[in-house]
XYZ file of C-alpha atoms in Angstrom:
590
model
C 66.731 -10.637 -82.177
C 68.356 -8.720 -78.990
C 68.122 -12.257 -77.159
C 69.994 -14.382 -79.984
C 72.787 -11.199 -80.746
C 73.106 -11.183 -76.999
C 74.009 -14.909 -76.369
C 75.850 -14.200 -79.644
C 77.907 -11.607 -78.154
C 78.966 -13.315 -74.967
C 79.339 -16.824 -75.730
C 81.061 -16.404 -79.584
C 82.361 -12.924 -79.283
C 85.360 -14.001 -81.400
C 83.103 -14.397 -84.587
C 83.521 -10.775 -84.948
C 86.805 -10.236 -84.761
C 87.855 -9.276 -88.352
C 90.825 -6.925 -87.827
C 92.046 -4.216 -88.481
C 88.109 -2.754 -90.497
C 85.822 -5.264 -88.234
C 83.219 -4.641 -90.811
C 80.605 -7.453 -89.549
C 81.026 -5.411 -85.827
C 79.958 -2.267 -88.001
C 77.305 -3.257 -89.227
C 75.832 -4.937 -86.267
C 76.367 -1.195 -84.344
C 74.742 0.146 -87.224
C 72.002 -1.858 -86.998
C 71.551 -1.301 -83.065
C 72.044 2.429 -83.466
C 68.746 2.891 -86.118
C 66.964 -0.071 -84.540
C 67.744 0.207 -80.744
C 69.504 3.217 -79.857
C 70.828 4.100 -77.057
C 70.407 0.505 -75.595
C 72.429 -1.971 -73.822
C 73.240 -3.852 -76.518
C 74.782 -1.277 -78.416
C 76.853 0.128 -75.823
C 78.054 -3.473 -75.653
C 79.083 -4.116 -78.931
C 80.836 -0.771 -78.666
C 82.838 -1.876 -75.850
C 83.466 -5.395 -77.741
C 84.547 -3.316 -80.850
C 87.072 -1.160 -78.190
C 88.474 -4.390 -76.426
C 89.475 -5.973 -79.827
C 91.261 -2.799 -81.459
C 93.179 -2.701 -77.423
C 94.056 -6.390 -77.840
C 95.384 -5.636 -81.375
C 97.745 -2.981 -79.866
C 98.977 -5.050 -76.972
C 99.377 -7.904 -79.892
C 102.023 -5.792 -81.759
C 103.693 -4.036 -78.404
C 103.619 -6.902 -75.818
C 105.743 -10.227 -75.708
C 103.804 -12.134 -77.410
C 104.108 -10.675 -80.978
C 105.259 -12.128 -83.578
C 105.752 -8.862 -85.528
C 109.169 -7.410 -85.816
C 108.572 -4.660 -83.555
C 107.557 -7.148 -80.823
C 111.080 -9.507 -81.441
C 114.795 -8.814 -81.457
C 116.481 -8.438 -84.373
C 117.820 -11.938 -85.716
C 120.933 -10.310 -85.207
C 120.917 -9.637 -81.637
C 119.828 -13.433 -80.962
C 122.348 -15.177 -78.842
C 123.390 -18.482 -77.348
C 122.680 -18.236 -73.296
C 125.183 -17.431 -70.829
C 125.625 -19.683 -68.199
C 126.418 -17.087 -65.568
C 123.323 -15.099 -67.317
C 121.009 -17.716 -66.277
C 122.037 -18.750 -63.300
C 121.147 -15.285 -62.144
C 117.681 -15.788 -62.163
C 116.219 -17.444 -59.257
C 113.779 -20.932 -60.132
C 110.359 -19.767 -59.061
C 111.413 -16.710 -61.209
C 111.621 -18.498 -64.161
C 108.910 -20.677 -63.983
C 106.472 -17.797 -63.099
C 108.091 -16.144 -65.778
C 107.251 -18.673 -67.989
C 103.834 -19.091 -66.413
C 102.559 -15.666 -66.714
C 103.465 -15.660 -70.748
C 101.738 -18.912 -70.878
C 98.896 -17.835 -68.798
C 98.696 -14.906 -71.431
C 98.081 -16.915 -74.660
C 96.323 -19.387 -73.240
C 93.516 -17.053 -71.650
C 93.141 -15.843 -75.789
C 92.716 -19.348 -76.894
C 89.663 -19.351 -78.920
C 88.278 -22.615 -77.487
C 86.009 -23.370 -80.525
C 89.244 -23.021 -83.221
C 90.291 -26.462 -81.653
C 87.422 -28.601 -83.326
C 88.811 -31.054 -84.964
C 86.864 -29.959 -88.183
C 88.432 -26.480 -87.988
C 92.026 -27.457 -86.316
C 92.282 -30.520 -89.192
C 92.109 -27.850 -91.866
C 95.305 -25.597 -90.987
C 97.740 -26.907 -93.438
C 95.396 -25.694 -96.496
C 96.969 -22.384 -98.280
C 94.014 -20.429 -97.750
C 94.233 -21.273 -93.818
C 97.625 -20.376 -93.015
C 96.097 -17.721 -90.637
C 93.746 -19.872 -89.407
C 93.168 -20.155 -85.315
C 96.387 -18.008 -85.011
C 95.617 -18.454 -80.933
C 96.366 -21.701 -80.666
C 99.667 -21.763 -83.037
C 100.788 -19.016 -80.593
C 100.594 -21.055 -77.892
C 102.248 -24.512 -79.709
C 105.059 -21.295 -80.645
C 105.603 -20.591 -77.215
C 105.696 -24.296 -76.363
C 108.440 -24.157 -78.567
C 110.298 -21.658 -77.263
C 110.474 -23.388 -74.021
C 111.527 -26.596 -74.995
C 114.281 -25.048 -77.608
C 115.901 -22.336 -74.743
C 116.024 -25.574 -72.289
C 118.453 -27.025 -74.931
C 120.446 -24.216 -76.230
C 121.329 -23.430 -72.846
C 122.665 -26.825 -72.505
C 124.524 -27.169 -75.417
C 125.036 -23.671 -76.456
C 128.440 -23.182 -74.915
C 130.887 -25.404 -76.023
C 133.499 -24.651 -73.132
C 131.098 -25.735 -70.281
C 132.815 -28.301 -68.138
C 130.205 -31.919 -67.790
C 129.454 -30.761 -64.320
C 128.821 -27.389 -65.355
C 126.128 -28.721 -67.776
C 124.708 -31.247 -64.826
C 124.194 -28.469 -63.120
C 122.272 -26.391 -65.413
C 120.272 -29.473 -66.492
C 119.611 -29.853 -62.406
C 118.417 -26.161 -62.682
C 115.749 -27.032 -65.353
C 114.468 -29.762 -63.240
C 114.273 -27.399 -60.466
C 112.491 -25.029 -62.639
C 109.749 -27.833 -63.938
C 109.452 -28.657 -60.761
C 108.103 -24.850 -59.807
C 105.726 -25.064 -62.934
C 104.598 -27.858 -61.133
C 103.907 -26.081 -57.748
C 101.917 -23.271 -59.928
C 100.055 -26.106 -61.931
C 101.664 -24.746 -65.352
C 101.454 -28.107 -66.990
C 102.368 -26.982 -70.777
C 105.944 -25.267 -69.510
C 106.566 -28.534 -67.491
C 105.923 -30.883 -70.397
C 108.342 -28.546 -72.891
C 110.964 -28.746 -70.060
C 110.637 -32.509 -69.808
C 110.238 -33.333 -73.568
C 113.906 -31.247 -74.484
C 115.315 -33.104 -71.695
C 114.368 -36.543 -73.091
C 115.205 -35.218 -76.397
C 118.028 -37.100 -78.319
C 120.233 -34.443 -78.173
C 120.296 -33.963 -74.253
C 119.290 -37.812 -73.387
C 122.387 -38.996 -75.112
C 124.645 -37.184 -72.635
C 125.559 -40.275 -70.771
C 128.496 -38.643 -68.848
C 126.786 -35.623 -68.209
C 123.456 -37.182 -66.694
C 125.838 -39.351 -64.076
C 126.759 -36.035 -62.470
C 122.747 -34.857 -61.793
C 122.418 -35.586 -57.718
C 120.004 -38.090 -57.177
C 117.407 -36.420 -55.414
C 116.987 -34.377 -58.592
C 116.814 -37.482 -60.751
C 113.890 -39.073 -58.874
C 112.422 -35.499 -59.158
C 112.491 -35.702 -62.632
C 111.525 -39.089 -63.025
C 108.314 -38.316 -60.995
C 107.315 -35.143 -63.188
C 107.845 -37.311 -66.311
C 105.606 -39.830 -64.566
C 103.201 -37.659 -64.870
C 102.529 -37.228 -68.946
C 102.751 -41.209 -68.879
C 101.157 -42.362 -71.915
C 99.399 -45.512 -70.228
C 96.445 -45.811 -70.363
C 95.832 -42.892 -72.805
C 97.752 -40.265 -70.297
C 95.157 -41.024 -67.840
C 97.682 -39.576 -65.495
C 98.112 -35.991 -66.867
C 94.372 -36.077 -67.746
C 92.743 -37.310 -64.000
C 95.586 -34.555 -62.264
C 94.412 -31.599 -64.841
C 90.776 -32.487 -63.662
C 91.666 -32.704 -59.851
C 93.440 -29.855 -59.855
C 91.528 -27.368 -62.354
C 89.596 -25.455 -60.086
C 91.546 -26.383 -56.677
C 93.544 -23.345 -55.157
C 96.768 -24.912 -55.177
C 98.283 -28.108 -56.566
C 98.664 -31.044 -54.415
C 101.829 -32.426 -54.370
C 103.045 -36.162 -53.645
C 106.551 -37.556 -53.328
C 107.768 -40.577 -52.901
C 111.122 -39.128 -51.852
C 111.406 -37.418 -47.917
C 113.663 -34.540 -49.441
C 111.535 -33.991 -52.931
C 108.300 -33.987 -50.583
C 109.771 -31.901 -48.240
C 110.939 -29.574 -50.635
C 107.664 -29.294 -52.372
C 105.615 -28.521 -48.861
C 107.617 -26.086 -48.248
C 107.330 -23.911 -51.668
C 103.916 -24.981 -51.176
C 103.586 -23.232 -47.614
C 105.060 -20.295 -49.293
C 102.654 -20.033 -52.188
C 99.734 -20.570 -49.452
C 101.316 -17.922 -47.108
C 101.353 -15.060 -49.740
C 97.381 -15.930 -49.763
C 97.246 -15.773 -54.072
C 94.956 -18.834 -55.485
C 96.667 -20.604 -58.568
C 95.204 -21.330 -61.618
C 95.831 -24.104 -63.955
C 97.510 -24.171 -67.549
C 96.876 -27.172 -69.533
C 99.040 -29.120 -71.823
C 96.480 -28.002 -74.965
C 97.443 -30.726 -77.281
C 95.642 -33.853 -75.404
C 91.995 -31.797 -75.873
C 93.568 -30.909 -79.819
C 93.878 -34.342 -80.253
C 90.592 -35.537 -77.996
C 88.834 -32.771 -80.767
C 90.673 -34.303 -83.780
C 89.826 -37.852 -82.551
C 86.084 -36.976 -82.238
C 85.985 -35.325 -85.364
C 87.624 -38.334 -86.975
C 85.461 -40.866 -85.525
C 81.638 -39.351 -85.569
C 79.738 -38.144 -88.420
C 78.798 -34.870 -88.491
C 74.850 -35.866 -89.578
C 73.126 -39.444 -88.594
C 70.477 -40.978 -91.280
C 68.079 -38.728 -92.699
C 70.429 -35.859 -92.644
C 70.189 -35.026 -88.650
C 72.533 -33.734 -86.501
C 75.115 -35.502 -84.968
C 74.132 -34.374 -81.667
C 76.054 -37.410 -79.760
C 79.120 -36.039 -81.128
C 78.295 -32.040 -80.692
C 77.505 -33.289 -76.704
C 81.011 -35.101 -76.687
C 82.899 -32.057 -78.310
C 81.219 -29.566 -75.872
C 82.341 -31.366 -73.035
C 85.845 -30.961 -74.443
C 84.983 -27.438 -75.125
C 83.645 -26.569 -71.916
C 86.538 -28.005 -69.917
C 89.220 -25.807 -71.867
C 86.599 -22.576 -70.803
C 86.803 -23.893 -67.019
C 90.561 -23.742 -67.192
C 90.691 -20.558 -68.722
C 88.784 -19.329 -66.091
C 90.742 -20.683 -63.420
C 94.167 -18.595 -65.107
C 92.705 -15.553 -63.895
C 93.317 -16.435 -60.434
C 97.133 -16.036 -60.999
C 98.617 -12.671 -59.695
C 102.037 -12.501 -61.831
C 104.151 -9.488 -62.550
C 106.205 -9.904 -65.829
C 109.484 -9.484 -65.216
C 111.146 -7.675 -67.987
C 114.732 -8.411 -68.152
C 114.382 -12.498 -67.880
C 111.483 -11.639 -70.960
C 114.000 -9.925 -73.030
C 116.414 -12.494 -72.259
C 114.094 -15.069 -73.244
C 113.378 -13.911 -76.297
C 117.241 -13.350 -77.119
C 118.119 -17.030 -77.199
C 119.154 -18.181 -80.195
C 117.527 -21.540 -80.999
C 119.382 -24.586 -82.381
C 118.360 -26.471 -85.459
C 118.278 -30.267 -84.747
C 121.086 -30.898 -86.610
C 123.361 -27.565 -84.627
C 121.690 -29.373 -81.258
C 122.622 -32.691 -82.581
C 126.067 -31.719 -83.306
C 126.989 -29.637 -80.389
C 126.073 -33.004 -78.519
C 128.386 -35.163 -80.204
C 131.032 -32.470 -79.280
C 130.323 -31.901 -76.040
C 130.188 -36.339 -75.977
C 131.419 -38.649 -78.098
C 129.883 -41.471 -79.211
C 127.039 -43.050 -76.050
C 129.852 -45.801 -74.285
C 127.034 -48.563 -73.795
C 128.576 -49.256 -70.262
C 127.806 -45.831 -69.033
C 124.252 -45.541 -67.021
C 121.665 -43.290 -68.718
C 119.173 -41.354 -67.648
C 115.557 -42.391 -67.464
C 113.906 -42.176 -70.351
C 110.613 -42.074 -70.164
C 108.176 -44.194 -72.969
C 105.179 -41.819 -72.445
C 107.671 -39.181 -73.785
C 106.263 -35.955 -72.938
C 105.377 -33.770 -76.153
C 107.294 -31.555 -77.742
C 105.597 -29.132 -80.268
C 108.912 -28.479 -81.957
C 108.432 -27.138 -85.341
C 104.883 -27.952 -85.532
C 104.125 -24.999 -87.810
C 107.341 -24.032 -89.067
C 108.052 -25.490 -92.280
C 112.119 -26.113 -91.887
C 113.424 -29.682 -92.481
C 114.370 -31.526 -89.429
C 117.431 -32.980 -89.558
C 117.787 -36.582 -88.888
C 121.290 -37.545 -86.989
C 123.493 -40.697 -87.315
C 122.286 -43.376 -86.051
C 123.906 -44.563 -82.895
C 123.076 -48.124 -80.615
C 121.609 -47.162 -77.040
C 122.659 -48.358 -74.171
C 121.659 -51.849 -72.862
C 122.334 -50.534 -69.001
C 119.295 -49.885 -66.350
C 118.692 -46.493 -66.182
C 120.127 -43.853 -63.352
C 117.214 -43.817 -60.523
C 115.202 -46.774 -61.676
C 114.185 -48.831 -64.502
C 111.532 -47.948 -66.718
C 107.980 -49.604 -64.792
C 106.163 -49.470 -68.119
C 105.974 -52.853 -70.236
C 104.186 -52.516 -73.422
C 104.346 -54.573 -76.786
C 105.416 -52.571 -79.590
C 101.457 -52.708 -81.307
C 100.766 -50.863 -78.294
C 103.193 -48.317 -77.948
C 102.947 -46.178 -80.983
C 100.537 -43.299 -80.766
C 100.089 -39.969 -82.862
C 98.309 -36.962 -81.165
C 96.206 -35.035 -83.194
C 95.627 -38.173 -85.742
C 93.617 -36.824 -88.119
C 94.694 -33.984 -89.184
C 95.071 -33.017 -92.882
C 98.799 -33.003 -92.093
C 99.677 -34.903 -88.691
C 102.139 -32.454 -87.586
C 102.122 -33.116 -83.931
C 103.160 -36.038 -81.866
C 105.071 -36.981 -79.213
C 108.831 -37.639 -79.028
C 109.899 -39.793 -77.100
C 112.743 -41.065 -76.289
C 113.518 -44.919 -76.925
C 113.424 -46.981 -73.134
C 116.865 -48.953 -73.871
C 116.093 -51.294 -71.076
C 113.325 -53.353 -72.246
C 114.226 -55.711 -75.888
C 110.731 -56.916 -76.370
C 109.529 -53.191 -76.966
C 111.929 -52.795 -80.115
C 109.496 -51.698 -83.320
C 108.116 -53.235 -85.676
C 108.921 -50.973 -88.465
C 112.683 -51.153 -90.045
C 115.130 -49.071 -87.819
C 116.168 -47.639 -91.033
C 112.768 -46.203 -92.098
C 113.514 -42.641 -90.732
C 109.621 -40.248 -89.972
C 111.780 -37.021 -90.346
C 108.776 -34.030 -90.644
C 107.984 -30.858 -88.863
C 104.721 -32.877 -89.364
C 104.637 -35.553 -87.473
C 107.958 -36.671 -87.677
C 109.466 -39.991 -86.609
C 112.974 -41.110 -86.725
C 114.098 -44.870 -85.601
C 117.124 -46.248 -84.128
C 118.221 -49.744 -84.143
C 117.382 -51.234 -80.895
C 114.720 -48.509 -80.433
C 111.951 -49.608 -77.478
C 109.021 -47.701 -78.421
C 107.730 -45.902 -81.435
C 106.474 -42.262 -81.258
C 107.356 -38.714 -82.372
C 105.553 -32.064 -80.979
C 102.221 -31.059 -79.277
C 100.930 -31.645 -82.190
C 101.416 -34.750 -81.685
C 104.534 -34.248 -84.329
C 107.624 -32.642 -84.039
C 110.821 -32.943 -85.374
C 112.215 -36.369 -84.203
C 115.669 -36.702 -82.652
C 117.554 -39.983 -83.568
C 116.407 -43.004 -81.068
C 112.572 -41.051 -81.024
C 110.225 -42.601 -82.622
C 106.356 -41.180 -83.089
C 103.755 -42.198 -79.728
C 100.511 -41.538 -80.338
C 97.661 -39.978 -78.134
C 95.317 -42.788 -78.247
C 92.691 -40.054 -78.746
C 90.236 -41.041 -76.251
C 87.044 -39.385 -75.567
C 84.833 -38.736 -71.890
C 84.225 -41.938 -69.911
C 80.709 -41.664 -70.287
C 80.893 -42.374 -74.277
C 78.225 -45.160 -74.761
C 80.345 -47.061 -77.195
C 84.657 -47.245 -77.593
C 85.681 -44.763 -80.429
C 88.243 -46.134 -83.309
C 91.729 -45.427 -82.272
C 95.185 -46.199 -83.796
C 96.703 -49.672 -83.406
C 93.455 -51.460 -82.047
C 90.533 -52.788 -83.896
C 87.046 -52.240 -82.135
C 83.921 -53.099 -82.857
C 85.111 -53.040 -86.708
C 86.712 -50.503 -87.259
C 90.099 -48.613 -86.869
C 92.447 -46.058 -87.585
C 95.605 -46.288 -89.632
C 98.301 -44.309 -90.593
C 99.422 -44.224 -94.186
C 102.518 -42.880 -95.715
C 103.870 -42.469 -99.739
C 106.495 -44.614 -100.522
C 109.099 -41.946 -101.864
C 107.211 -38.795 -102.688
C 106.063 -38.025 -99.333
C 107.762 -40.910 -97.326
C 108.116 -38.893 -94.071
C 104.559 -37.812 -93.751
C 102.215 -39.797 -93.369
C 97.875 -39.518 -92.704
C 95.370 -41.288 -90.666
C 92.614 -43.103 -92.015
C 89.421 -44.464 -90.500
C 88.887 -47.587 -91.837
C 85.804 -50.082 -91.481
C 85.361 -53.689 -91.907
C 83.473 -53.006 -94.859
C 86.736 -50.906 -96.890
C 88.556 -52.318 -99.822
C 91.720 -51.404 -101.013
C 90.159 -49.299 -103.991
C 88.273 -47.527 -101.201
C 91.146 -46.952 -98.762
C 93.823 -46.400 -101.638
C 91.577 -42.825 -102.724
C 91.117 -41.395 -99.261
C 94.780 -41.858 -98.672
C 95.469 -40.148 -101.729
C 93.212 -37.519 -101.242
C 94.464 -36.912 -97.922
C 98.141 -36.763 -99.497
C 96.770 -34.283 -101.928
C 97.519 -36.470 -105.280
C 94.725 -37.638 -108.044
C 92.385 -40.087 -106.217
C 91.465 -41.365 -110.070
C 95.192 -42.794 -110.270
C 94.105 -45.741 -107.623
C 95.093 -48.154 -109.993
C 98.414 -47.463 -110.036
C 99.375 -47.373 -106.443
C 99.361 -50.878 -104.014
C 99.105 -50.570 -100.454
C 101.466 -52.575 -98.309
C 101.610 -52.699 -94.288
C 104.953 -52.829 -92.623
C 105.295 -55.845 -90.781
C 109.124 -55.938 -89.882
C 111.779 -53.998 -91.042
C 112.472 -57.374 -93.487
C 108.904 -58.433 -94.277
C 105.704 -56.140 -95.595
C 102.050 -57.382 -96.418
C 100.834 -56.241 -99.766
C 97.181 -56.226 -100.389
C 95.112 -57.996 -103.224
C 93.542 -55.921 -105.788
C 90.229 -55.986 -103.686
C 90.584 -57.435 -100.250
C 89.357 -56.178 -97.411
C 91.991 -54.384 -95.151
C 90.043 -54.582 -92.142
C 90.363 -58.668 -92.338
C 93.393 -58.646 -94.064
C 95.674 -56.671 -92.118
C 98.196 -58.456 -89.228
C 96.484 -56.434 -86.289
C 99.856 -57.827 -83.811
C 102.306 -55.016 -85.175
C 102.065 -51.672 -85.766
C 99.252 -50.358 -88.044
C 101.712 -48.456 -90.446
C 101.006 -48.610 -94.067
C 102.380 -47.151 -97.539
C 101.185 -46.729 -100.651
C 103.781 -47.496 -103.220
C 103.265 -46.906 -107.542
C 103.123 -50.282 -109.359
C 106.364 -51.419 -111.078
């Protein structure tokens, strides 16, 4: 018994975490005071029972609280001033930003990210389920909504005034890079390649050029090829590795970066790494979605507990590696980070039409980016996004570069965290205006507007794909990208992902026509399914009567003129067009 409550103890502490009574951690010190007294074990769990009540203090007193004693007053919230934030230095910011990030991310309870707990947080009687992790996507947030209010916030701020600050946020990612902060970086690059900020033609002409190919090369690095092979083989290399290692194809950027490197080395304080959480969310979801939990006879999946721990086990090495950082919180940029007042999409939206006018198609844009980094926007917060008008994007080349990414549009679209019981997280991006033969395959006018997994199209859009959880709220010209959900190397046989069949079978996303038009599910679906089959988990998973199957039909969108609806019993697997987008809806019989 000592052995098992031992490993218990260390390895899965957080099962006994019950605040405020902790009545399981009670009666195990109970137990260990009449049956072991006085021994190691109990002075443990006493210590254990000490560390939680500490952490539950510093939860309602430090900055991360969500209490009301731990925020400012609505109130006091305010839009930034530019003079304000220009006072703080870049490598203040981002180790600001680092440090809070380190912070949450050590708490993470790695185990609440199995995709068999982390697919069941929509439910009711879940809403304070894994409360570590949603703290983390709520500082994600936070990041990516301060980088736009400070860009829009001020209406009288002259375009070069507002290059310049956007210059200063690419300066800023560019120090999360140095300390190997990858979640900050992605929330700075996904609100600058959200529609709101993307849009400002004028403004981006004015960003120097050395600080465009900066940002293009951090954006480079959540590419979605190859299933963000780029951001994943990086966050390996670097995990345990004292300090990043920085590349530049630009003299000036490189230089740059060697020398805040030197600095970081000279001081003689390791780095630790903070990972973008949502790719092992979704690699957890994906797994979860894929593999039974038992094989024949009722055994244990243990192919896909092996897979999951690996997953597991790397989040543990990173959080490991955070307590090599050596940062001092610096109170006054905290309070003024938590005094920003964050726009709505639709106050974002607008301000940008103010501070431009309607995109002139001859001026160049930025680079927009289709791996679109992720932004976690309003993953758990249950306000309606608001989707703006629609407006034609520029045919130009972009500032710094075209786009080197060619993909066909039933390639492009990918949802992070597909299976959950809501998909509430995927990644914006951006449209690419540059390339025609990536426009989608789904009507420009079918808008995914949802704090869960939202999508919104515009015509002429290049790429399909909508935060960390894989779905945010969309910004016009976004439309949802999916995390292709991919599992270790070493997997024996290639898992069922969205837009690809393999080795018979598939995922696919499903939506109600009407009802619930802007959310919509993912299905696993076998070469052995029928639409009776198909038609009940989809509206199980949309929380309707699965016994009403015979009233609904379930129709693929093939174009935004032309759909594919299903026979009574055909096989979806065969009968699907596998060359566009594998977006479905199930729509009530007339």
């Amino acid at each position: 018994i000592a052995s098992v409550l031992r490993a218990w103890l260390d390895q899965c502490a957080e099962d006994f975490r019950e605040p405020p009574d902790y009545l399981c951690l009670l009666k195990l010190l109970d137990y260990l005071k009449n049956n072991m007294p006085n021994s190691d074990m109990e002075s443990r769990v006493q210590n254990l029972l000490k560390q939680f009540q500490n952490q539950e203090v510093e939860a309602v007193d430090g900055f991360c609280s969500t209490s009301s004693s731990g925020l400012v007053d609505r109130e006091e919230l305010e839009i930034s001033n530019p003079e304000e934030f220009y006072s703080f230095q870049d490598h203040v910011v981002a180790e600001q930003l680092t440090y809070m990030d380190v912070m949450l991310f050590r708490r993470v309870v790695p185990y609440h990210c199995l995709g068999s707990i982390w697919s069941q947080r929509d439910k009711k009687e879940n809403k304070n389920l894994a409360p570590t992790i949603r703290a983390t996507i709520t500082q994600f947030n936070a990041v990516t909504k301060c980088v736009i209010s400070t860009i829009l916030g001020t209406r009288e701020l002259k375009i070069q005034q507002r290059a310049k600050i956007i210059e200063k946020w690419i300066n800023i990612a560019h120090e999360c890079r140095i300390l190997k902060n990858f979640s900050s970086l992605r929330a700075i690059i996904s609100a600058l390649q959200s529609n709101s900020i993307y849009r400002l033609k004028t403004t981006w002409t004015f960003v120097s050029k050395d600080v465009l190919l900066m940002y293009e090369e951090l954006s480079e690095i959540f590419s979605d090829h190859d299933n963000y092979l780029t951001s994943r083989e990086l966050l390996m290399k670097e995990a345990t590795s004292k300090f990043a290692n920085l590349d530049s194809s630009e003299k000036e950027n490189q230089k740059k970066s060697q020398k805040r490197l030197q600095l970081q080395k000279n001081k003689g304080v390791m780095q630790g790494t903070v990972p973008y959480l949502g790719t092992f969310l979704t690699d957890l979801i994906m797994l979860d979605t894929a593999l039974q939990d038992y094989v024949e006879g009722g055994l244990i999946n243990f192919e896909k507990r092996r897979r999951e721990f690996e997953v597991i086990a790397q989040i543990k090495l990173l959080q490991s590696s955070c307590n090599s950082y050596c940062l001092i919180p610096d109170q006054k940029f905290i309070q003024w980070f938590r005094r920003q007042r964050h726009l709505t999409e639709e106050e974002s939206y607008k301000l940008s039409r103010e501070a431009e006018a309607a995109a002139d198609t001859n001026i160049l844009s930025p680079k927009s980016q289709i791996s679109m980094v992720k932004r976690i926007s309003t993953l758990f917060m249950g306000s309606d996004v608001f989707t703006p008008p629609k407006e034609q994007p520029p045919k130009s080349s972009p500032v710094g570069g075209s786009s080197g990414e060619s993909t066909d549009s039933a390639s492009v679209s990918s949802c992070e965290f597909n299976h959950s019981e809501t998909e509430d997280v995927c990644v914006t991006p951006v449209s690419s205006p540059e390339d025609p033969l990536k426009k989608s395959s789904v009507g420009s006018d079918k808008g995914y507007d949802s704090d869960k997994g939202s999508i919104s199209s515009d015509k002429g859009s290049s790429s399909k794909g909508s935060i960390f959880d894989p779905g945010s709220g969309s910004d016009s010209g976004s439309i949802p990208s999916r995390d292709s959900g991919s599992v270790p190397s070493s997997a024996p046989r290639v898992l069922p992902v969205y837009n690809r069949q393999s080795e018979g079978s598939c995922i696919i996303r499903v939506s109600m026509d009407g009802l619930h038009d802007s959310v919509y599910k993912s299905i696993l679906i076998t070469n052995q399914d029928r639409i009776p089959d198909v038609t009940q988990r989809a509206l199980l998973k949309h929380n309707l009567e699965p016994d009403a199957v015979e009233d609904y039909e379930l129709v693929q969108i093939i174009s935004e003129d032309k759909e594919l609806v299903f026979p009574r019993d055909a096989n979806v697997f065969y009968g699907m067009n596998s060359h566009v987008n594998f977006d479905f809806i199930l729509r009530k019989k007339a």
